[in-house]
GROMACS .gro file of C-alpha atoms in nm:
model
  446
    1UNK     CA    1   0.195  -0.850  -5.198
    2UNK     CA    2   0.018  -0.689  -4.884
    3UNK     CA    3   0.225  -0.658  -4.590
    4UNK     CA    4   0.054  -0.723  -4.261
    5UNK     CA    5   0.188  -0.516  -3.967
    6UNK     CA    6   0.252  -0.715  -3.668
    7UNK     CA    7  -0.016  -0.574  -3.352
    8UNK     CA    8   0.155  -0.503  -2.976
    9UNK     CA    9   0.269  -0.805  -2.803
   10UNK     CA   10   0.347  -0.807  -2.436
   11UNK     CA   11   0.658  -0.918  -2.232
   12UNK     CA   12   1.011  -0.774  -2.208
   13UNK     CA   13   1.143  -1.031  -2.449
   14UNK     CA   14   0.923  -0.906  -2.739
   15UNK     CA   15   0.972  -0.553  -2.701
   16UNK     CA   16   1.321  -0.577  -2.620
   17UNK     CA   17   1.470  -0.262  -2.836
   18UNK     CA   18   1.207  -0.064  -2.722
   19UNK     CA   19   1.224  -0.173  -2.351
   20UNK     CA   20   1.614  -0.117  -2.353
   21UNK     CA   21   1.573   0.221  -2.522
   22UNK     CA   22   1.369   0.340  -2.257
   23UNK     CA   23   1.590   0.221  -1.947
   24UNK     CA   24   1.828   0.425  -2.142
   25UNK     CA   25   1.595   0.735  -2.150
   26UNK     CA   26   1.521   0.722  -1.753
   27UNK     CA   27   1.908   0.660  -1.690
   28UNK     CA   28   1.913   1.025  -1.856
   29UNK     CA   29   1.626   1.147  -1.631
   30UNK     CA   30   1.814   1.040  -1.337
   31UNK     CA   31   2.157   1.209  -1.453
   32UNK     CA   32   1.951   1.528  -1.456
   33UNK     CA   33   1.825   1.518  -1.119
   34UNK     CA   34   2.184   1.375  -1.003
   35UNK     CA   35   2.336   1.704  -1.113
   36UNK     CA   36   2.222   1.880  -0.828
   37UNK     CA   37   2.227   1.622  -0.528
   38UNK     CA   38   2.650   1.699  -0.459
   39UNK     CA   39   2.640   2.057  -0.578
   40UNK     CA   40   2.331   2.236  -0.481
   41UNK     CA   41   2.335   2.252  -0.115
   42UNK     CA   42   2.725   2.351  -0.128
   43UNK     CA   43   2.593   2.621  -0.316
   44UNK     CA   44   2.359   2.767  -0.068
   45UNK     CA   45   2.558   2.797   0.188
   46UNK     CA   46   2.879   2.900   0.021
   47UNK     CA   47   2.767   3.105  -0.266
   48UNK     CA   48   2.450   3.203  -0.170
   49UNK     CA   49   2.528   3.242   0.201
   50UNK     CA   50   2.189   3.123   0.323
   51UNK     CA   51   2.115   3.064   0.640
   52UNK     CA   52   1.853   2.883   0.828
   53UNK     CA   53   1.732   2.500   0.684
   54UNK     CA   54   1.426   2.587   0.610
   55UNK     CA   55   1.541   2.849   0.354
   56UNK     CA   56   1.811   2.620   0.240
   57UNK     CA   57   1.513   2.382   0.191
   58UNK     CA   58   1.302   2.601  -0.021
   59UNK     CA   59   1.451   2.441  -0.353
   60UNK     CA   60   1.333   2.055  -0.209
   61UNK     CA   61   1.016   2.210  -0.165
   62UNK     CA   62   0.989   2.360  -0.479
   63UNK     CA   63   1.103   2.043  -0.685
   64UNK     CA   64   0.887   1.804  -0.459
   65UNK     CA   65   0.564   2.027  -0.513
   66UNK     CA   66   0.579   2.028  -0.870
   67UNK     CA   67   0.698   1.680  -0.906
   68UNK     CA   68   0.381   1.559  -0.715
   69UNK     CA   69   0.159   1.741  -0.914
   70UNK     CA   70   0.348   1.675  -1.245
   71UNK     CA   71   0.309   1.291  -1.194
   72UNK     CA   72  -0.042   1.357  -1.165
   73UNK     CA   73  -0.119   1.519  -1.468
   74UNK     CA   74   0.150   1.275  -1.653
   75UNK     CA   75  -0.063   1.012  -1.579
   76UNK     CA   76  -0.408   1.164  -1.672
   77UNK     CA   77  -0.225   1.352  -2.012
   78UNK     CA   78  -0.108   0.944  -2.099
   79UNK     CA   79  -0.435   0.809  -2.098
   80UNK     CA   80  -0.581   1.111  -2.292
   81UNK     CA   81  -0.332   1.227  -2.539
   82UNK     CA   82  -0.087   0.919  -2.535
   83UNK     CA   83   0.293   0.844  -2.372
   84UNK     CA   84   0.499   0.984  -2.611
   85UNK     CA   85   0.367   1.332  -2.629
   86UNK     CA   86   0.381   1.339  -2.246
   87UNK     CA   87   0.741   1.232  -2.216
   88UNK     CA   88   0.850   1.492  -2.503
   89UNK     CA   89   0.657   1.763  -2.304
   90UNK     CA   90   0.895   1.662  -2.018
   91UNK     CA   91   1.212   1.684  -2.196
   92UNK     CA   92   1.147   2.047  -2.363
   93UNK     CA   93   1.078   2.151  -1.994
   94UNK     CA   94   1.443   2.043  -1.915
   95UNK     CA   95   1.631   2.255  -2.185
   96UNK     CA   96   1.653   2.567  -1.974
   97UNK     CA   97   1.691   2.344  -1.618
   98UNK     CA   98   2.123   2.393  -1.671
   99UNK     CA   99   2.163   2.702  -1.742
  100UNK     CA  100   1.916   2.868  -1.495
  101UNK     CA  101   2.147   2.693  -1.282
  102UNK     CA  102   2.495   2.819  -1.412
  103UNK     CA  103   2.391   3.194  -1.443
  104UNK     CA  104   2.131   3.214  -1.139
  105UNK     CA  105   2.233   3.556  -0.989
  106UNK     CA  106   2.050   3.499  -0.659
  107UNK     CA  107   1.883   3.217  -0.509
  108UNK     CA  108   1.528   3.279  -0.679
  109UNK     CA  109   1.646   3.142  -0.982
  110UNK     CA  110   1.785   2.858  -0.832
  111UNK     CA  111   1.418   2.755  -0.694
  112UNK     CA  112   1.269   2.844  -1.034
  113UNK     CA  113   1.498   2.604  -1.190
  114UNK     CA  114   1.386   2.336  -0.938
  115UNK     CA  115   1.008   2.412  -1.002
  116UNK     CA  116   1.117   2.309  -1.374
  117UNK     CA  117   1.322   2.038  -1.271
  118UNK     CA  118   1.006   1.906  -1.095
  119UNK     CA  119   0.801   1.948  -1.444
  120UNK     CA  120   1.046   1.772  -1.594
  121UNK     CA  121   1.118   1.468  -1.390
  122UNK     CA  122   0.723   1.381  -1.298
  123UNK     CA  123   0.663   1.397  -1.683
  124UNK     CA  124   0.936   1.199  -1.799
  125UNK     CA  125   0.998   0.951  -1.515
  126UNK     CA  126   0.617   0.883  -1.466
  127UNK     CA  127   0.585   0.811  -1.823
  128UNK     CA  128   0.918   0.604  -1.831
  129UNK     CA  129   0.715   0.398  -1.602
  130UNK     CA  130   0.447   0.328  -1.727
  131UNK     CA  131   0.538   0.276  -2.070
  132UNK     CA  132   0.757  -0.058  -1.946
  133UNK     CA  133   0.462  -0.147  -1.748
  134UNK     CA  134   0.259  -0.119  -2.091
  135UNK     CA  135   0.536  -0.348  -2.272
  136UNK     CA  136   0.613  -0.558  -1.986
  137UNK     CA  137   0.237  -0.697  -1.928
  138UNK     CA  138   0.167  -0.867  -1.607
  139UNK     CA  139   0.403  -1.141  -1.581
  140UNK     CA  140   0.739  -0.949  -1.515
  141UNK     CA  141   0.656  -0.578  -1.358
  142UNK     CA  142   0.865  -0.651  -1.068
  143UNK     CA  143   1.177  -0.688  -1.321
  144UNK     CA  144   1.055  -0.445  -1.538
  145UNK     CA  145   1.036  -0.153  -1.239
  146UNK     CA  146   1.365  -0.306  -1.107
  147UNK     CA  147   1.563  -0.211  -1.418
  148UNK     CA  148   1.355   0.118  -1.463
  149UNK     CA  149   1.423   0.240  -1.156
  150UNK     CA  150   1.829   0.107  -1.134
  151UNK     CA  151   1.838   0.271  -1.443
  152UNK     CA  152   1.745   0.621  -1.305
  153UNK     CA  153   1.922   0.610  -0.944
  154UNK     CA  154   2.259   0.430  -1.102
  155UNK     CA  155   2.245   0.776  -1.340
  156UNK     CA  156   2.184   0.960  -1.011
  157UNK     CA  157   2.496   0.808  -0.826
  158UNK     CA  158   2.733   0.843  -1.110
  159UNK     CA  159   2.612   1.227  -1.181
  160UNK     CA  160   2.649   1.293  -0.804
  161UNK     CA  161   2.972   1.153  -0.748
  162UNK     CA  162   3.091   1.311  -1.101
  163UNK     CA  163   3.007   1.632  -1.011
  164UNK     CA  164   3.161   1.634  -0.682
  165UNK     CA  165   3.503   1.605  -0.846
  166UNK     CA  166   3.415   1.820  -1.154
  167UNK     CA  167   3.347   2.068  -0.858
  168UNK     CA  168   3.661   2.014  -0.677
  169UNK     CA  169   3.881   2.059  -0.992
  170UNK     CA  170   3.678   2.337  -1.159
  171UNK     CA  171   3.446   2.492  -0.902
  172UNK     CA  172   3.119   2.473  -0.829
  173UNK     CA  173   2.979   2.642  -1.165
  174UNK     CA  174   2.938   2.608  -1.456
  175UNK     CA  175   3.159   2.244  -1.510
  176UNK     CA  176   2.864   2.033  -1.314
  177UNK     CA  177   2.613   2.192  -1.477
  178UNK     CA  178   2.729   2.113  -1.829
  179UNK     CA  179   2.706   1.747  -1.774
  180UNK     CA  180   2.323   1.788  -1.724
  181UNK     CA  181   2.296   2.010  -2.060
  182UNK     CA  182   2.448   1.728  -2.204
  183UNK     CA  183   2.171   1.434  -2.080
  184UNK     CA  184   1.908   1.747  -2.185
  185UNK     CA  185   2.015   1.746  -2.551
  186UNK     CA  186   2.043   1.324  -2.580
  187UNK     CA  187   1.746   1.263  -2.423
  188UNK     CA  188   1.533   1.481  -2.631
  189UNK     CA  189   1.680   1.338  -2.952
  190UNK     CA  190   1.596   0.993  -2.849
  191UNK     CA  191   1.256   1.063  -2.698
  192UNK     CA  192   1.156   1.245  -3.035
  193UNK     CA  193   1.301   1.045  -3.268
  194UNK     CA  194   1.336   0.663  -3.176
  195UNK     CA  195   1.104   0.608  -2.911
  196UNK     CA  196   0.757   0.471  -2.991
  197UNK     CA  197   0.398   0.531  -2.824
  198UNK     CA  198   0.302   0.194  -2.613
  199UNK     CA  199  -0.047   0.275  -2.536
  200UNK     CA  200  -0.195  -0.006  -2.750
  201UNK     CA  201   0.032  -0.248  -2.559
  202UNK     CA  202  -0.236  -0.129  -2.244
  203UNK     CA  203  -0.518  -0.169  -2.466
  204UNK     CA  204  -0.405  -0.515  -2.569
  205UNK     CA  205  -0.385  -0.608  -2.217
  206UNK     CA  206  -0.768  -0.466  -2.165
  207UNK     CA  207  -0.887  -0.668  -2.381
  208UNK     CA  208  -0.706  -0.962  -2.237
  209UNK     CA  209  -0.761  -0.882  -1.858
  210UNK     CA  210  -0.931  -1.113  -1.634
  211UNK     CA  211  -1.029  -1.097  -1.277
  212UNK     CA  212  -0.850  -1.307  -1.015
  213UNK     CA  213  -0.982  -1.683  -0.914
  214UNK     CA  214  -0.926  -1.662  -0.556
  215UNK     CA  215  -1.222  -1.452  -0.483
  216UNK     CA  216  -1.067  -1.108  -0.448
  217UNK     CA  217  -1.109  -0.940  -0.756
  218UNK     CA  218  -0.905  -0.597  -0.675
  219UNK     CA  219  -0.913  -0.440  -0.982
  220UNK     CA  220  -1.249  -0.326  -0.940
  221UNK     CA  221  -1.361  -0.184  -1.240
  222UNK     CA  222  -1.262  -0.111  -1.622
  223UNK     CA  223  -1.419   0.227  -1.603
  224UNK     CA  224  -1.356   0.465  -1.344
  225UNK     CA  225  -1.357   0.857  -1.348
  226UNK     CA  226  -1.058   1.063  -1.239
  227UNK     CA  227  -1.162   1.128  -0.900
  228UNK     CA  228  -1.253   0.757  -0.876
  229UNK     CA  229  -0.922   0.655  -0.933
  230UNK     CA  230  -0.784   0.950  -0.667
  231UNK     CA  231  -0.981   0.791  -0.388
  232UNK     CA  232  -0.925   0.435  -0.438
  233UNK     CA  233  -0.564   0.524  -0.499
  234UNK     CA  234  -0.556   0.740  -0.217
  235UNK     CA  235  -0.738   0.612   0.060
  236UNK     CA  236  -1.015   0.347   0.031
  237UNK     CA  237  -0.809   0.038  -0.158
  238UNK     CA  238  -0.600  -0.096   0.118
  239UNK     CA  239  -0.301  -0.175  -0.069
  240UNK     CA  240  -0.289   0.126  -0.333
  241UNK     CA  241  -0.358   0.345  -0.005
  242UNK     CA  242  -0.107   0.194   0.169
  243UNK     CA  243   0.145   0.211  -0.109
  244UNK     CA  244   0.111   0.535  -0.172
  245UNK     CA  245   0.174   0.669   0.210
  246UNK     CA  246   0.509   0.445   0.200
  247UNK     CA  247   0.592   0.619  -0.113
  248UNK     CA  248   0.535   0.939   0.091
  249UNK     CA  249   0.744   0.846   0.353
  250UNK     CA  250   1.015   0.698   0.140
  251UNK     CA  251   1.060   1.025  -0.032
  252UNK     CA  252   1.015   1.226   0.284
  253UNK     CA  253   1.376   1.051   0.391
  254UNK     CA  254   1.496   1.100   0.023
  255UNK     CA  255   1.446   1.467   0.045
  256UNK     CA  256   1.607   1.488   0.395
  257UNK     CA  257   1.927   1.295   0.212
  258UNK     CA  258   1.920   1.528  -0.075
  259UNK     CA  259   1.863   1.836   0.136
  260UNK     CA  260   2.058   1.780   0.454
  261UNK     CA  261   2.293   1.547   0.446
  262UNK     CA  262   2.556   1.712   0.261
  263UNK     CA  263   2.556   2.035   0.542
  264UNK     CA  264   2.554   1.721   0.830
  265UNK     CA  265   2.866   1.607   0.646
  266UNK     CA  266   3.044   1.936   0.578
  267UNK     CA  267   2.990   2.042   0.927
  268UNK     CA  268   3.181   1.752   1.027
  269UNK     CA  269   3.483   1.867   0.810
  270UNK     CA  270   3.470   1.640   0.526
  271UNK     CA  271   3.581   1.735   0.189
  272UNK     CA  272   3.360   1.856  -0.126
  273UNK     CA  273   3.482   1.489  -0.316
  274UNK     CA  274   3.408   1.256   0.041
  275UNK     CA  275   3.075   1.439   0.035
  276UNK     CA  276   3.024   1.335  -0.353
  277UNK     CA  277   3.110   1.044  -0.256
  278UNK     CA  278   2.837   0.993   0.017
  279UNK     CA  279   2.590   1.152  -0.197
  280UNK     CA  280   2.619   0.899  -0.457
  281UNK     CA  281   2.670   0.544  -0.267
  282UNK     CA  282   2.291   0.584  -0.134
  283UNK     CA  283   2.165   0.653  -0.509
  284UNK     CA  284   2.438   0.391  -0.641
  285UNK     CA  285   2.348   0.096  -0.413
  286UNK     CA  286   1.955   0.158  -0.421
  287UNK     CA  287   1.996   0.145  -0.794
  288UNK     CA  288   2.203  -0.183  -0.799
  289UNK     CA  289   1.970  -0.355  -0.565
  290UNK     CA  290   1.670  -0.313  -0.726
  291UNK     CA  291   1.818  -0.530  -1.036
  292UNK     CA  292   1.748  -0.789  -0.755
  293UNK     CA  293   1.464  -0.691  -0.522
  294UNK     CA  294   1.217  -0.616  -0.851
  295UNK     CA  295   1.251  -0.959  -0.994
  296UNK     CA  296   1.248  -1.126  -0.640
  297UNK     CA  297   0.932  -0.976  -0.581
  298UNK     CA  298   0.785  -1.126  -0.883
  299UNK     CA  299   0.883  -1.428  -0.697
  300UNK     CA  300   0.818  -1.405  -0.339
  301UNK     CA  301   0.528  -1.111  -0.354
  302UNK     CA  302   0.580  -0.742  -0.294
  303UNK     CA  303   0.435  -0.677   0.076
  304UNK     CA  304   0.742  -0.856   0.228
  305UNK     CA  305   0.998  -0.644   0.077
  306UNK     CA  306   0.797  -0.309   0.139
  307UNK     CA  307   0.737  -0.362   0.529
  308UNK     CA  308   1.094  -0.456   0.545
  309UNK     CA  309   1.246  -0.222   0.334
  310UNK     CA  310   1.088   0.110   0.547
  311UNK     CA  311   1.206  -0.082   0.824
  312UNK     CA  312   1.556  -0.106   0.754
  313UNK     CA  313   1.554   0.253   0.628
  314UNK     CA  314   1.466   0.345   0.956
  315UNK     CA  315   1.765   0.156   1.124
  316UNK     CA  316   2.000   0.353   0.850
  317UNK     CA  317   1.816   0.706   0.950
  318UNK     CA  318   1.934   0.642   1.319
  319UNK     CA  319   2.267   0.529   1.228
  320UNK     CA  320   2.322   0.841   1.018
  321UNK     CA  321   2.207   1.066   1.332
  322UNK     CA  322   2.426   0.825   1.562
  323UNK     CA  323   2.750   0.881   1.361
  324UNK     CA  324   2.969   1.114   1.281
  325UNK     CA  325   3.255   1.006   1.084
  326UNK     CA  326   3.296   0.895   0.685
  327UNK     CA  327   3.343   0.528   0.765
  328UNK     CA  328   3.009   0.485   0.969
  329UNK     CA  329   2.834   0.725   0.720
  330UNK     CA  330   2.945   0.473   0.418
  331UNK     CA  331   2.768   0.196   0.579
  332UNK     CA  332   2.447   0.438   0.668
  333UNK     CA  333   2.452   0.554   0.343
  334UNK     CA  334   2.428   0.219   0.185
  335UNK     CA  335   2.223   0.028   0.427
  336UNK     CA  336   1.941   0.314   0.329
  337UNK     CA  337   1.989   0.247  -0.047
  338UNK     CA  338   1.924  -0.102   0.037
  339UNK     CA  339   1.600  -0.061   0.221
  340UNK     CA  340   1.489   0.219  -0.026
  341UNK     CA  341   1.548  -0.045  -0.283
  342UNK     CA  342   1.328  -0.306  -0.133
  343UNK     CA  343   1.060  -0.067  -0.159
  344UNK     CA  344   1.093   0.167  -0.435
  345UNK     CA  345   1.040  -0.102  -0.725
  346UNK     CA  346   0.769  -0.327  -0.567
  347UNK     CA  347   0.581  -0.032  -0.444
  348UNK     CA  348   0.518   0.050  -0.886
  349UNK     CA  349   0.469  -0.321  -0.929
  350UNK     CA  350   0.238  -0.348  -0.674
  351UNK     CA  351   0.019  -0.012  -0.817
  352UNK     CA  352   0.056  -0.229  -1.156
  353UNK     CA  353  -0.082  -0.544  -1.004
  354UNK     CA  354  -0.394  -0.364  -0.845
  355UNK     CA  355  -0.514  -0.133  -1.100
  356UNK     CA  356  -0.697  -0.214  -1.418
  357UNK     CA  357  -0.486  -0.118  -1.744
  358UNK     CA  358  -0.800   0.109  -1.822
  359UNK     CA  359  -0.714   0.337  -1.506
  360UNK     CA  360  -0.323   0.228  -1.433
  361UNK     CA  361  -0.188   0.505  -1.558
  362UNK     CA  362  -0.372   0.750  -1.349
  363UNK     CA  363  -0.325   0.539  -1.089
  364UNK     CA  364   0.044   0.539  -1.138
  365UNK     CA  365   0.025   0.917  -1.169
  366UNK     CA  366  -0.184   0.948  -0.821
  367UNK     CA  367   0.045   0.711  -0.640
  368UNK     CA  368   0.376   0.943  -0.741
  369UNK     CA  369   0.151   1.262  -0.626
  370UNK     CA  370   0.192   1.119  -0.303
  371UNK     CA  371   0.507   0.975  -0.349
  372UNK     CA  372   0.663   1.290  -0.428
  373UNK     CA  373   0.450   1.484  -0.229
  374UNK     CA  374   0.721   1.364   0.019
  375UNK     CA  375   0.965   1.566  -0.117
  376UNK     CA  376   0.789   1.880  -0.027
  377UNK     CA  377   0.671   1.763   0.310
  378UNK     CA  378   1.013   1.634   0.430
  379UNK     CA  379   1.148   1.992   0.303
  380UNK     CA  380   0.909   2.185   0.551
  381UNK     CA  381   0.940   1.915   0.853
  382UNK     CA  382   1.282   1.867   0.855
  383UNK     CA  383   1.354   2.249   0.759
  384UNK     CA  384   1.134   2.360   1.062
  385UNK     CA  385   1.252   2.100   1.314
  386UNK     CA  386   1.636   2.158   1.206
  387UNK     CA  387   1.607   2.529   1.245
  388UNK     CA  388   1.424   2.490   1.620
  389UNK     CA  389   1.654   2.184   1.788
  390UNK     CA  390   1.892   2.089   1.528
  391UNK     CA  391   1.949   1.881   1.248
  392UNK     CA  392   2.027   1.563   1.408
  393UNK     CA  393   1.685   1.571   1.582
  394UNK     CA  394   1.537   1.603   1.244
  395UNK     CA  395   1.695   1.299   1.107
  396UNK     CA  396   1.561   1.127   1.421
  397UNK     CA  397   1.166   1.207   1.378
  398UNK     CA  398   1.223   1.104   1.006
  399UNK     CA  399   1.363   0.796   1.091
  400UNK     CA  400   1.091   0.749   1.351
  401UNK     CA  401   0.787   0.823   1.091
  402UNK     CA  402   0.960   0.575   0.849
  403UNK     CA  403   0.910   0.290   1.105
  404UNK     CA  404   0.575   0.407   1.174
  405UNK     CA  405   0.534   0.352   0.758
  406UNK     CA  406   0.639   0.034   0.772
  407UNK     CA  407   0.391  -0.058   1.051
  408UNK     CA  408   0.131   0.072   0.861
  409UNK     CA  409   0.237  -0.124   0.562
  410UNK     CA  410   0.226  -0.481   0.754
  411UNK     CA  411  -0.108  -0.408   0.909
  412UNK     CA  412  -0.288  -0.273   0.604
  413UNK     CA  413  -0.148  -0.397   0.272
  414UNK     CA  414  -0.255  -0.732   0.139
  415UNK     CA  415  -0.050  -0.918  -0.100
  416UNK     CA  416  -0.098  -0.824  -0.433
  417UNK     CA  417   0.092  -1.055  -0.655
  418UNK     CA  418   0.007  -1.434  -0.665
  419UNK     CA  419  -0.020  -1.699  -0.900
  420UNK     CA  420  -0.362  -1.542  -1.020
  421UNK     CA  421  -0.159  -1.278  -1.149
  422UNK     CA  422   0.063  -1.457  -1.360
  423UNK     CA  423  -0.013  -1.506  -1.731
  424UNK     CA  424  -0.281  -1.755  -1.852
  425UNK     CA  425  -0.013  -1.980  -2.040
  426UNK     CA  426   0.182  -2.034  -1.687
  427UNK     CA  427  -0.144  -2.092  -1.498
  428UNK     CA  428  -0.334  -2.351  -1.765
  429UNK     CA  429  -0.020  -2.559  -1.680
  430UNK     CA  430  -0.110  -2.580  -1.294
  431UNK     CA  431  -0.525  -2.569  -1.337
  432UNK     CA  432  -0.704  -2.915  -1.341
  433UNK     CA  433  -0.977  -2.988  -1.606
  434UNK     CA  434  -1.214  -2.890  -1.314
  435UNK     CA  435  -1.102  -2.581  -1.230
  436UNK     CA  436  -1.359  -2.309  -1.275
  437UNK     CA  437  -1.314  -2.085  -1.558
  438UNK     CA  438  -1.236  -1.747  -1.480
  439UNK     CA  439  -1.441  -1.453  -1.636
  440UNK     CA  440  -1.305  -1.184  -1.878
  441UNK     CA  441  -1.378  -0.774  -1.788
  442UNK     CA  442  -1.486  -0.651  -2.107
  443UNK     CA  443  -1.225  -0.483  -2.312
  444UNK     CA  444  -1.251  -0.082  -2.286
  445UNK     CA  445  -1.143   0.199  -2.452
  446UNK     CA  446  -0.804   0.383  -2.332
   0.00000   0.00000   0.00000
């Protein structure tokens, strides 16, 4: 008897096993990042005795610049070679990172480790995003991205608070970074042995892809060059370009929280354990809230969440700089997490709404290039301002930029998610017999 292998199917439920596995893998991606959140700024201050915020933030700059570039290549390589090889490459790069952080004899080793961390995060996180969008199909992208980002940032939060307690009990090195080494080993095994390629799911969606029936098909053409994808995502296409600038500003303030907040809290006399709690509250609220904001954007639309989220972040940053004790900082960290949760999965879902399946991976890569470039820009901007006018002045400036970014989204971005983006089976129940048939975009090779 001949056995016929079932072809790929779209939808989270249809791909629940692989989708759940990729959620776990992305949690490990977040854990590798989280090993640094609490401990590294304290290492810079207490072990390497760095003076000057700009120099201290060199590790954020190194991370942001390399992650931004890796995001771009993750998108182009995923289209060229497949998703799984890029994911595996990202985990292979991660192997030496915990060892370098443990044994670093100078700050230059820390910077070098963060170059590798940026490559690791860009390749692995981008690829898990692309793979989940492939599996989920067009109907539940918000939910898919909410689950993806929640897993990653809850792992960041768990690891940040855990490493804070490990550092309190056993010292800043090596105990906190041994946890990161365990994450890398587990993720490499899962990615190599259990994760399956998802590019065929994107090909299936491309073959089924239809233009919008509301007269505004923003998916452009199925075949675009890398340069055209970059220009459309960065500058020309209103929703894609608005999302790119919002993502960049979002990570600009995240880089500020990562690099300077622990120093601000330490200067107020907080213990390492309490600094670890504050470092964890922000990504924990961020991660959990995305389980709500992602699915809600599938029902209510992307633009309201993105606009309001940027403004909420601005308010939270203003509260951080206005306070000087633990309790209001907890409130500010939670508020910053809520604002970021409104923005983070929704921006990725908006990119998935607009970009054609044939070049969606590249569009995600370009968006994440700009988004994580915010780490590098934020490191330089916040460091220079903090050196010239003080730490709190840097936070005020970033709060203002975040508010302006929200206004740009309100003015430039259109709503990307509508009934026209829903699966055809959902739409047919609402369409009458006289509804004009939509014309399908020709299928393309990925």
